[in-house]
Amino acid sequence: MIKKLDGYVIKTFFGPFVFIFSVLFFIFVVNIIWIRLAQFTGKGLSYWEILKLLSYLSAIVVQLVLPLTILLSSIMTFGDFGERYELAAMKAAGISLTRIMLPLFFTTLFFSLLLFVFSNNVVPDFQRKAKNMLYNIAASKPALNFTPGQFIQQIPGYSVKFDKISGDSGENLTGVFIHRMANSFEDQQSIVAEKGKFVPAANPNFLKLVLFNGHVYEDQLSGADYNQRLKQPDQAIKFDTLVSHFNISEIINKAIEAEKITDDYSFQNILELNSTIKETKKSNENILNNMTYELVSQANSYVTYIDNTKAQTKITAPPNVDSLKQKEKNEMLFSAYNKIENVKLTTLGKDSQIKDMHGYFSRVIMHQQRIVSYSVTCIIFFLIGSSLGSIIRKGGLGLPVVIAIVVFILFYLLNLSAENFAWAGEMDPYLAAWLPNMVLFPFGIWLTYKALTDSQLFDIEKYKALFKPIIAKFSKNKEHQRYR
């Protein structure tokens, strides 16, 4: 009997679970597509390449979708039990609510462990593949960023314009104009061609362009004086085919920085992140010690002199300010003031560097802790969802969805706020990663207690009775005045 009941509860739970997970996953992926839309369109990518890139980028979505799915599914499951009086029948048969929740609790525990394994092993690998794929797109197809009919200075040192760009990968060009940007004392060069074509180069740091039917216009002005430059005739060279190589390593580097591929901590699991945290902490301490030594040296060279002098050497202390004449005293005070101002400016200049160091350190810690904290969130959301479902006794997609959205918004706001505070150095990153769970866990325990004691949490009449004496106190006099 009990085993059949456990199977029925789990079966009822998995129905809305699969549906809700699919819908939420689709919504979050659409959000990714909307954000990344500019990186997909006009790049000459095939549908398979776009689909593969989206699959890599959407792996991180599971960390938020799974807890929210458990919250919604548990509310709907127990809400349906209460609405169909199945929950009352189970309790009448002598089965406690704790026993009814037990199979789903173990199911949620399984999903929690599964999310931990997924976040610790699969997500880092997918993050690495996604960012490498974005790098390859930027490195292998930079020409696809050109806009037909416009002068663009994307290739370093050149200004180019293509009247028309065609082909599956945007490799065919019509109406090519290339001008080398140089000052008036350097050789001038402009290339005009009827057609052109981008061809893969052996070195990925170079862009190979083959031009057809055109002219090369040159003025050799380098090293010539003013009179020679005036007499220098224009040189025009006609060509049938011209092969040019352009250095695009700067474009690739900018693409890497824009995608933050150097943030390799997102490619690591929880054990590897421990080593990264230790190394980052040690590196930050060394940088801060160097900053401190630099500031001390700048503020008072006498202190640095003492540190670098042997103890046996007699050191002459600087003169006392009060023993000096007024002119010398003013000069010393003015010198001290200048040193303080220099230290102040130096400190302000280091402020952004310190914030970046702390922000990166906080991101690494929060990334590691969230591998575990999001798994714990699944259990907390189950406690909240199952308790609310058994209390409100409403199934379907109405009230349960509204309540689940409110709880998730609270979780998301706490998560986002704590993250911003941690990055700004106003909150410990360990506390920031666990703060949403620390706030919602007591709420889940309280709701579970209310559900186990059959409390009418949403009984409006109960709350009206609680405030009735206060309302009557202010409305009594007005009621008597009506009959005067």
Short mmCIF file of N, CA and C in Angstrom, two decimals, residues 11-86:
data_model
loop_
_atom_site.label_atom_id
_atom_site.label_comp_id
_atom_site.label_asym_id
_atom_site.label_seq_id
_atom_site.Cartn_x
_atom_site.Cartn_y
_atom_site.Cartn_z
N LYS A 11 4.86 9.87 -9.34
CA LYS A 11 4.32 9.96 -10.68
C LYS A 11 3.56 11.28 -10.88
N THR A 12 2.79 11.67 -9.87
CA THR A 12 2.06 12.94 -9.94
C THR A 12 3.02 14.12 -9.98
N PHE A 13 4.14 14.00 -9.31
CA PHE A 13 5.13 15.09 -9.27
C PHE A 13 5.84 15.24 -10.61
N PHE A 14 6.15 14.13 -11.28
CA PHE A 14 6.95 14.20 -12.50
C PHE A 14 6.17 14.75 -13.68
N GLY A 15 4.85 14.69 -13.64
CA GLY A 15 4.06 15.26 -14.72
C GLY A 15 4.30 16.75 -14.89
N PRO A 16 3.98 17.56 -13.87
CA PRO A 16 4.26 19.00 -13.98
C PRO A 16 5.75 19.32 -14.01
N PHE A 17 6.59 18.45 -13.43
CA PHE A 17 8.03 18.71 -13.41
C PHE A 17 8.59 18.79 -14.81
N VAL A 18 8.29 17.80 -15.65
CA VAL A 18 8.82 17.77 -17.02
C VAL A 18 8.28 18.96 -17.82
N PHE A 19 7.00 19.24 -17.67
CA PHE A 19 6.39 20.35 -18.41
C PHE A 19 6.98 21.70 -18.01
N ILE A 20 7.07 21.93 -16.71
CA ILE A 20 7.58 23.23 -16.21
C ILE A 20 9.05 23.40 -16.55
N PHE A 21 9.84 22.34 -16.41
CA PHE A 21 11.27 22.44 -16.72
C PHE A 21 11.46 22.80 -18.19
N SER A 22 10.67 22.17 -19.08
CA SER A 22 10.80 22.45 -20.51
C SER A 22 10.44 23.90 -20.82
N VAL A 23 9.34 24.38 -20.22
CA VAL A 23 8.90 25.76 -20.48
C VAL A 23 9.90 26.76 -19.95
N LEU A 24 10.36 26.58 -18.71
CA LEU A 24 11.31 27.53 -18.12
C LEU A 24 12.65 27.51 -18.84
N PHE A 25 13.09 26.32 -19.22
CA PHE A 25 14.35 26.23 -19.94
C PHE A 25 14.26 26.96 -21.27
N PHE A 26 13.14 26.81 -21.96
CA PHE A 26 12.94 27.50 -23.23
C PHE A 26 12.94 29.02 -23.02
N ILE A 27 12.28 29.49 -21.96
CA ILE A 27 12.22 30.94 -21.69
C ILE A 27 13.61 31.49 -21.41
N PHE A 28 14.39 30.80 -20.61
CA PHE A 28 15.74 31.28 -20.29
C PHE A 28 16.65 31.23 -21.51
N VAL A 29 16.50 30.22 -22.35
CA VAL A 29 17.32 30.13 -23.56
C VAL A 29 16.96 31.26 -24.52
N VAL A 30 15.66 31.57 -24.63
CA VAL A 30 15.24 32.70 -25.47
C VAL A 30 15.86 33.99 -24.97
N ASN A 31 15.98 34.12 -23.65
CA ASN A 31 16.64 35.30 -23.09
C ASN A 31 18.11 35.36 -23.51
N ILE A 32 18.77 34.21 -23.54
CA ILE A 32 20.16 34.17 -24.00
C ILE A 32 20.25 34.56 -25.47
N ILE A 33 19.31 34.05 -26.28
CA ILE A 33 19.31 34.39 -27.70
C ILE A 33 19.12 35.89 -27.89
N TRP A 34 18.24 36.48 -27.08
CA TRP A 34 17.98 37.92 -27.19
C TRP A 34 19.23 38.72 -26.85
N ILE A 35 19.95 38.29 -25.81
CA ILE A 35 21.16 39.01 -25.40
C ILE A 35 22.28 38.84 -26.42
N ARG A 36 22.40 37.63 -26.97
CA ARG A 36 23.50 37.30 -27.89
C ARG A 36 23.11 37.48 -29.35
N LEU A 37 21.96 38.08 -29.62
CA LEU A 37 21.46 38.15 -30.99
C LEU A 37 22.45 38.84 -31.93
N ALA A 38 23.08 39.90 -31.45
CA ALA A 38 24.01 40.65 -32.30
C ALA A 38 25.24 39.82 -32.67
N GLN A 39 25.56 38.82 -31.83
CA GLN A 39 26.73 37.98 -32.12
C GLN A 39 26.40 36.84 -33.08
N PHE A 40 25.10 36.56 -33.27
CA PHE A 40 24.70 35.48 -34.16
C PHE A 40 24.42 35.98 -35.57
N THR A 41 23.71 37.09 -35.68
CA THR A 41 23.25 37.56 -36.99
C THR A 41 24.41 38.13 -37.79
N GLY A 42 24.40 37.85 -39.09
CA GLY A 42 25.40 38.40 -39.99
C GLY A 42 26.78 37.81 -39.87
N LYS A 43 26.92 36.68 -39.16
CA LYS A 43 28.23 36.08 -38.97
C LYS A 43 28.48 34.92 -39.92
N GLY A 44 27.49 34.57 -40.73
CA GLY A 44 27.66 33.46 -41.65
C GLY A 44 27.68 32.11 -40.97
N LEU A 45 27.07 32.01 -39.77
CA LEU A 45 27.06 30.76 -39.04
C LEU A 45 25.92 29.87 -39.54
N SER A 46 26.18 28.58 -39.57
CA SER A 46 25.13 27.63 -39.93
C SER A 46 24.20 27.41 -38.75
N TYR A 47 23.04 26.84 -39.04
CA TYR A 47 22.09 26.56 -37.96
C TYR A 47 22.67 25.58 -36.94
N TRP A 48 23.45 24.64 -37.40
CA TRP A 48 24.05 23.68 -36.48
C TRP A 48 25.06 24.37 -35.56
N GLU A 49 25.84 25.31 -36.10
CA GLU A 49 26.80 26.04 -35.27
C GLU A 49 26.09 26.89 -34.22
N ILE A 50 25.01 27.55 -34.62
CA ILE A 50 24.25 28.36 -33.67
C ILE A 50 23.64 27.48 -32.58
N LEU A 51 23.08 26.33 -32.99
CA LEU A 51 22.46 25.42 -32.03
C LEU A 51 23.50 24.88 -31.05
N LYS A 52 24.67 24.54 -31.56
CA LYS A 52 25.73 24.03 -30.68
C LYS A 52 26.21 25.09 -29.71
N LEU A 53 26.35 26.32 -30.19
CA LEU A 53 26.78 27.42 -29.32
C LEU A 53 25.73 27.70 -28.25
N LEU A 54 24.46 27.66 -28.62
CA LEU A 54 23.39 27.88 -27.64
C LEU A 54 23.36 26.77 -26.59
N SER A 55 23.63 25.55 -27.01
CA SER A 55 23.65 24.45 -26.04
C SER A 55 24.76 24.63 -25.02
N TYR A 56 25.91 25.16 -25.47
CA TYR A 56 27.00 25.43 -24.53
C TYR A 56 26.65 26.57 -23.58
N LEU A 57 26.05 27.64 -24.14
CA LEU A 57 25.73 28.81 -23.32
C LEU A 57 24.58 28.54 -22.34
N SER A 58 23.68 27.65 -22.73
CA SER A 58 22.49 27.42 -21.90
C SER A 58 22.74 26.45 -20.75
N ALA A 59 23.93 25.88 -20.66
CA ALA A 59 24.20 24.93 -19.57
C ALA A 59 24.08 25.61 -18.21
N ILE A 60 24.52 26.87 -18.12
CA ILE A 60 24.48 27.59 -16.85
C ILE A 60 23.04 27.87 -16.42
N VAL A 61 22.10 27.83 -17.37
CA VAL A 61 20.69 28.12 -17.08
C VAL A 61 20.10 27.06 -16.15
N VAL A 62 20.58 25.82 -16.25
CA VAL A 62 20.03 24.72 -15.46
C VAL A 62 20.15 25.01 -13.97
N GLN A 63 21.16 25.74 -13.55
CA GLN A 63 21.35 26.03 -12.13
C GLN A 63 20.20 26.84 -11.54
N LEU A 64 19.54 27.67 -12.33
CA LEU A 64 18.39 28.43 -11.85
C LEU A 64 17.06 27.77 -12.21
N VAL A 65 17.02 27.07 -13.35
CA VAL A 65 15.76 26.47 -13.81
C VAL A 65 15.35 25.31 -12.91
N LEU A 66 16.30 24.46 -12.51
CA LEU A 66 15.96 23.28 -11.73
C LEU A 66 15.36 23.63 -10.36
N PRO A 67 15.95 24.54 -9.56
CA PRO A 67 15.30 24.90 -8.28
C PRO A 67 13.91 25.50 -8.47
N LEU A 68 13.75 26.36 -9.47
CA LEU A 68 12.44 26.96 -9.71
C LEU A 68 11.44 25.90 -10.16
N THR A 69 11.87 24.93 -10.95
CA THR A 69 10.98 23.84 -11.37
C THR A 69 10.53 23.01 -10.17
N ILE A 70 11.45 22.72 -9.26
CA ILE A 70 11.08 21.95 -8.06
C ILE A 70 10.09 22.74 -7.21
N LEU A 71 10.28 24.04 -7.09
CA LEU A 71 9.36 24.88 -6.32
C LEU A 71 7.96 24.84 -6.92
N LEU A 72 7.86 25.07 -8.22
CA LEU A 72 6.55 25.09 -8.88
C LEU A 72 5.89 23.71 -8.86
N SER A 73 6.66 22.67 -9.16
CA SER A 73 6.10 21.32 -9.23
C SER A 73 5.59 20.85 -7.88
N SER A 74 6.34 21.15 -6.82
CA SER A 74 5.90 20.72 -5.49
C SER A 74 4.64 21.46 -5.06
N ILE A 75 4.55 22.77 -5.37
CA ILE A 75 3.33 23.52 -5.04
C ILE A 75 2.13 22.94 -5.80
N MET A 76 2.31 22.69 -7.09
CA MET A 76 1.21 22.17 -7.90
C MET A 76 0.81 20.76 -7.47
N THR A 77 1.79 19.92 -7.14
CA THR A 77 1.50 18.53 -6.75
C THR A 77 0.67 18.48 -5.47
N PHE A 78 1.15 19.14 -4.43
CA PHE A 78 0.42 19.11 -3.15
C PHE A 78 -0.84 19.96 -3.21
N GLY A 79 -0.83 20.99 -4.06
CA GLY A 79 -2.06 21.75 -4.26
C GLY A 79 -3.14 20.91 -4.90
N ASP A 80 -2.76 20.09 -5.89
CA ASP A 80 -3.73 19.17 -6.52
C ASP A 80 -4.22 18.13 -5.52
N PHE A 81 -3.33 17.61 -4.69
CA PHE A 81 -3.75 16.65 -3.66
C PHE A 81 -4.80 17.27 -2.73
N GLY A 82 -4.54 18.52 -2.34
CA GLY A 82 -5.50 19.17 -1.44
C GLY A 82 -6.80 19.53 -2.12
N GLU A 83 -6.73 19.97 -3.38
CA GLU A 83 -7.95 20.37 -4.09
C GLU A 83 -8.85 19.17 -4.39
N ARG A 84 -8.26 17.99 -4.63
CA ARG A 84 -9.03 16.79 -4.93
C ARG A 84 -9.31 15.97 -3.67
N TYR A 85 -9.00 16.53 -2.52
CA TYR A 85 -9.23 15.89 -1.21
C TYR A 85 -8.44 14.58 -1.06
N GLU A 86 -7.43 14.39 -1.88
CA GLU A 86 -6.59 13.21 -1.73
C GLU A 86 -5.70 13.33 -0.50
#
